[in-house]
Amino acid sequence: GQQVMQIPQYQHVQEGEDFTTYCNSSTTLSNIQWYKQRPGGHPVFLIQLVKSGEVKKQKRLTFQFGEAKKNSSLHITATQTTDVGTYFCAGDFGNEKLTFGTGTRLTIIP
Amino acid sequence: NAGVTQTPKFQVLKTGQSMTLQCAQDMNHNSMYWYRQDPGMGLRLIYYSASEGTTDKGEVPNGYNVSRLNKREFSLRLESAAPSQTSVYFCASKPGTGNYGYTFGSGTRLTVV
């Protein structure tokens, strides 16, 4: 089946350190989306990447889509306590439904 | 503008009981989805409705049924609840076909004992 693998499962960082989570698909994606879920909350849409090699930035967050449209990453520079939560990638294989990765739970050590 | 509203927020069922999870969106979206979230497994698609009048199975449809009552409402029914259906259920919607982000409801935490 169509799967999206995401690593790492957990990441603990000191406040101010950087954080990166990676997603990989075995087949080409139509687009990839990123979501953030705060503890006890629901997923919130962050961004969508559609083009091969696309890079988008939102303040301290940088999102990349691979040249082959099979992998993606989210990088947070200088983490803050407000960044705590689980980050999910979600791949669209062109069939109008998203397949979510298992998520990376980010905890911040003050 | 409430977005996606799910009811109830919490529910405890006994094995074999039935219930319907309700979802309504007020954004005039065409596509609606039901996901379940279990620890370490991300979100898995149960059923979806690409447009009013259509429904399709997702990755884990067994034990569930859905109804797209109208454009706003998409309900999920458990006919005979099992402990394996203990999970957090999220409803989501998007405007229609094409590249759009999903808007999620706040979820229903279901425990089957």
PDB file of N, CA and C in Angstrom, chain A residues 9 31 33 35 37 41-43 45 48 50 88 96-98 100-102, chain B residues 33 35 37 40 42-43 45 48 90 94 97-102 104-105:
ATOM      1  N   GLN A   9      10.751   9.300  15.726  1.00  0.00           N
ATOM      2  CA  GLN A   9       9.456   9.244  16.392  1.00  0.00           C
ATOM      3  C   GLN A   9       9.393  10.275  17.509  1.00  0.00           C
ATOM      4  N   ASN A  31       1.541  15.888  -3.786  1.00  0.00           N
ATOM      5  CA  ASN A  31       1.954  16.990  -2.927  1.00  0.00           C
ATOM      6  C   ASN A  31       2.155  16.440  -1.524  1.00  0.00           C
ATOM      7  N   GLN A  33       1.906  17.671   2.692  1.00  0.00           N
ATOM      8  CA  GLN A  33       1.440  18.682   3.623  1.00  0.00           C
ATOM      9  C   GLN A  33       2.049  18.412   4.994  1.00  0.00           C
ATOM     10  N   TYR A  35       1.479  19.205   9.225  1.00  0.00           N
ATOM     11  CA  TYR A  35       0.534  19.574  10.268  1.00  0.00           C
ATOM     12  C   TYR A  35       1.241  19.568  11.619  1.00  0.00           C
ATOM     13  N   GLN A  37       0.299  19.228  15.804  1.00  0.00           N
ATOM     14  CA  GLN A  37      -0.718  18.893  16.795  1.00  0.00           C
ATOM     15  C   GLN A  37      -0.151  19.151  18.191  1.00  0.00           C
ATOM     16  N   GLY A  41      -4.579  18.348  21.509  1.00  0.00           N
ATOM     17  CA  GLY A  41      -5.279  19.121  20.484  1.00  0.00           C
ATOM     18  C   GLY A  41      -5.520  18.334  19.212  1.00  0.00           C
ATOM     19  N   HIS A  42      -5.858  19.069  18.172  1.00  0.00           N
ATOM     20  CA  HIS A  42      -6.111  18.453  16.885  1.00  0.00           C
ATOM     21  C   HIS A  42      -5.070  18.927  15.879  1.00  0.00           C
ATOM     22  N   PRO A  43      -4.875  18.189  14.789  1.00  0.00           N
ATOM     23  CA  PRO A  43      -3.891  18.616  13.779  1.00  0.00           C
ATOM     24  C   PRO A  43      -4.296  19.947  13.156  1.00  0.00           C
ATOM     25  N   PHE A  45      -3.170  22.551  10.011  1.00  0.00           N
ATOM     26  CA  PHE A  45      -2.433  22.646   8.755  1.00  0.00           C
ATOM     27  C   PHE A  45      -1.379  23.735   8.838  1.00  0.00           C
ATOM     28  N   GLN A  48       1.717  23.401   2.493  1.00  0.00           N
ATOM     29  CA  GLN A  48       1.656  22.397   1.441  1.00  0.00           C
ATOM     30  C   GLN A  48       2.776  22.655   0.447  1.00  0.00           C
ATOM     31  N   VAL A  50       4.147  21.444  -3.385  1.00  0.00           N
ATOM     32  CA  VAL A  50       3.622  20.814  -4.597  1.00  0.00           C
ATOM     33  C   VAL A  50       4.710  20.559  -5.650  1.00  0.00           C
ATOM     34  N   PHE A  88       3.347  16.227  11.898  1.00  0.00           N
ATOM     35  CA  PHE A  88       2.998  15.172  10.953  1.00  0.00           C
ATOM     36  C   PHE A  88       3.220  15.643   9.521  1.00  0.00           C
ATOM     37  N   GLU A  96      -6.884  12.143  -3.855  1.00  0.00           N
ATOM     38  CA  GLU A  96      -7.788  12.986  -3.055  1.00  0.00           C
ATOM     39  C   GLU A  96      -7.909  12.572  -1.602  1.00  0.00           C
ATOM     40  N   LYS A  97      -6.935  11.851  -1.086  1.00  0.00           N
ATOM     41  CA  LYS A  97      -6.932  11.539   0.334  1.00  0.00           C
ATOM     42  C   LYS A  97      -5.497  11.545   0.832  1.00  0.00           C
ATOM     43  N   LEU A  98      -5.327  12.011   2.058  1.00  0.00           N
ATOM     44  CA  LEU A  98      -3.987  12.133   2.623  1.00  0.00           C
ATOM     45  C   LEU A  98      -3.608  10.882   3.407  1.00  0.00           C
ATOM     46  N   PHE A 100      -1.040   9.925   6.305  1.00  0.00           N
ATOM     47  CA  PHE A 100      -0.221  10.594   7.307  1.00  0.00           C
ATOM     48  C   PHE A 100       0.968   9.739   7.720  1.00  0.00           C
ATOM     49  N   GLY A 101       2.088  10.404   7.979  1.00  0.00           N
ATOM     50  CA  GLY A 101       3.195   9.758   8.652  1.00  0.00           C
ATOM     51  C   GLY A 101       2.847   9.551  10.113  1.00  0.00           C
ATOM     52  N   THR A 102       3.718   8.833  10.823  1.00  0.00           N
ATOM     53  CA  THR A 102       3.435   8.509  12.219  1.00  0.00           C
ATOM     54  C   THR A 102       3.747   9.663  13.166  1.00  0.00           C
TER      55      THR A 102
ATOM     56  N   TYR B  33     -13.745  13.901   5.740  1.00  0.00           N
ATOM     57  CA  TYR B  33     -12.948  12.719   6.062  1.00  0.00           C
ATOM     58  C   TYR B  33     -13.133  12.331   7.530  1.00  0.00           C
ATOM     59  N   TYR B  35     -10.837  10.199  10.349  1.00  0.00           N
ATOM     60  CA  TYR B  35      -9.582   9.551  10.703  1.00  0.00           C
ATOM     61  C   TYR B  35      -9.671   9.056  12.150  1.00  0.00           C
ATOM     62  N   GLN B  37      -6.932   8.141  15.400  1.00  0.00           N
ATOM     63  CA  GLN B  37      -5.554   8.339  15.828  1.00  0.00           C
ATOM     64  C   GLN B  37      -5.266   7.457  17.023  1.00  0.00           C
ATOM     65  N   GLY B  40       1.414   6.153  18.379  1.00  0.00           N
ATOM     66  CA  GLY B  40       2.462   5.583  17.557  1.00  0.00           C
ATOM     67  C   GLY B  40       2.062   5.218  16.142  1.00  0.00           C
ATOM     68  N   GLY B  42       0.027   7.410  14.048  1.00  0.00           N
ATOM     69  CA  GLY B  42      -0.415   8.540  13.243  1.00  0.00           C
ATOM     70  C   GLY B  42      -1.917   8.548  13.075  1.00  0.00           C
ATOM     71  N   LEU B  43      -2.376   9.151  11.996  1.00  0.00           N
ATOM     72  CA  LEU B  43      -3.800   9.205  11.683  1.00  0.00           C
ATOM     73  C   LEU B  43      -4.077   8.264  10.521  1.00  0.00           C
ATOM     74  N   LEU B  45      -6.998   6.788   7.817  1.00  0.00           N
ATOM     75  CA  LEU B  45      -8.265   7.158   7.198  1.00  0.00           C
ATOM     76  C   LEU B  45      -9.264   6.009   7.291  1.00  0.00           C
ATOM     77  N   TYR B  48     -14.098   8.433   3.631  1.00  0.00           N
ATOM     78  CA  TYR B  48     -14.127   9.803   3.176  1.00  0.00           C
ATOM     79  C   TYR B  48     -15.268  10.007   2.189  1.00  0.00           C
ATOM     80  N   PHE B  90     -11.062  11.871  14.507  1.00  0.00           N
ATOM     81  CA  PHE B  90     -11.045  13.226  13.973  1.00  0.00           C
ATOM     82  C   PHE B  90     -11.797  13.282  12.655  1.00  0.00           C
ATOM     83  N   LYS B  94     -12.087  19.681   3.457  1.00  0.00           N
ATOM     84  CA  LYS B  94     -11.337  20.588   2.584  1.00  0.00           C
ATOM     85  C   LYS B  94     -12.291  21.073   1.496  1.00  0.00           C
ATOM     86  N   THR B  97     -11.856  19.020  -4.689  1.00  0.00           N
ATOM     87  CA  THR B  97     -10.735  18.355  -5.343  1.00  0.00           C
ATOM     88  C   THR B  97      -9.611  19.358  -5.581  1.00  0.00           C
ATOM     89  N   GLY B  98      -8.380  18.855  -5.522  1.00  0.00           N
ATOM     90  CA  GLY B  98      -7.238  19.733  -5.696  1.00  0.00           C
ATOM     91  C   GLY B  98      -6.413  19.851  -4.438  1.00  0.00           C
ATOM     92  N   ASN B  99      -5.395  20.692  -4.515  1.00  0.00           N
ATOM     93  CA  ASN B  99      -4.414  20.797  -3.435  1.00  0.00           C
ATOM     94  C   ASN B  99      -4.868  21.784  -2.365  1.00  0.00           C
ATOM     95  N   TYR B 100      -5.460  21.284  -1.326  1.00  0.00           N
ATOM     96  CA  TYR B 100      -5.899  22.102  -0.208  1.00  0.00           C
ATOM     97  C   TYR B 100      -5.507  21.440   1.103  1.00  0.00           C
ATOM     98  N   GLY B 101      -5.230  22.252   2.097  1.00  0.00           N
ATOM     99  CA  GLY B 101      -5.031  21.725   3.435  1.00  0.00           C
ATOM    100  C   GLY B 101      -6.351  21.332   4.055  1.00  0.00           C
ATOM    101  N   TYR B 102      -6.270  20.395   5.011  1.00  0.00           N
ATOM    102  CA  TYR B 102      -7.460  19.944   5.703  1.00  0.00           C
ATOM    103  C   TYR B 102      -7.692  20.811   6.938  1.00  0.00           C
ATOM    104  N   PHE B 104      -9.345  20.336  10.589  1.00  0.00           N
ATOM    105  CA  PHE B 104      -9.763  19.265  11.485  1.00  0.00           C
ATOM    106  C   PHE B 104     -10.692  19.781  12.579  1.00  0.00           C
ATOM    107  N   GLY B 105     -11.601  18.892  13.026  1.00  0.00           N
ATOM    108  CA  GLY B 105     -12.364  19.154  14.232  1.00  0.00           C
ATOM    109  C   GLY B 105     -11.526  18.846  15.456  1.00  0.00           C
TER     110      GLY B 105
END
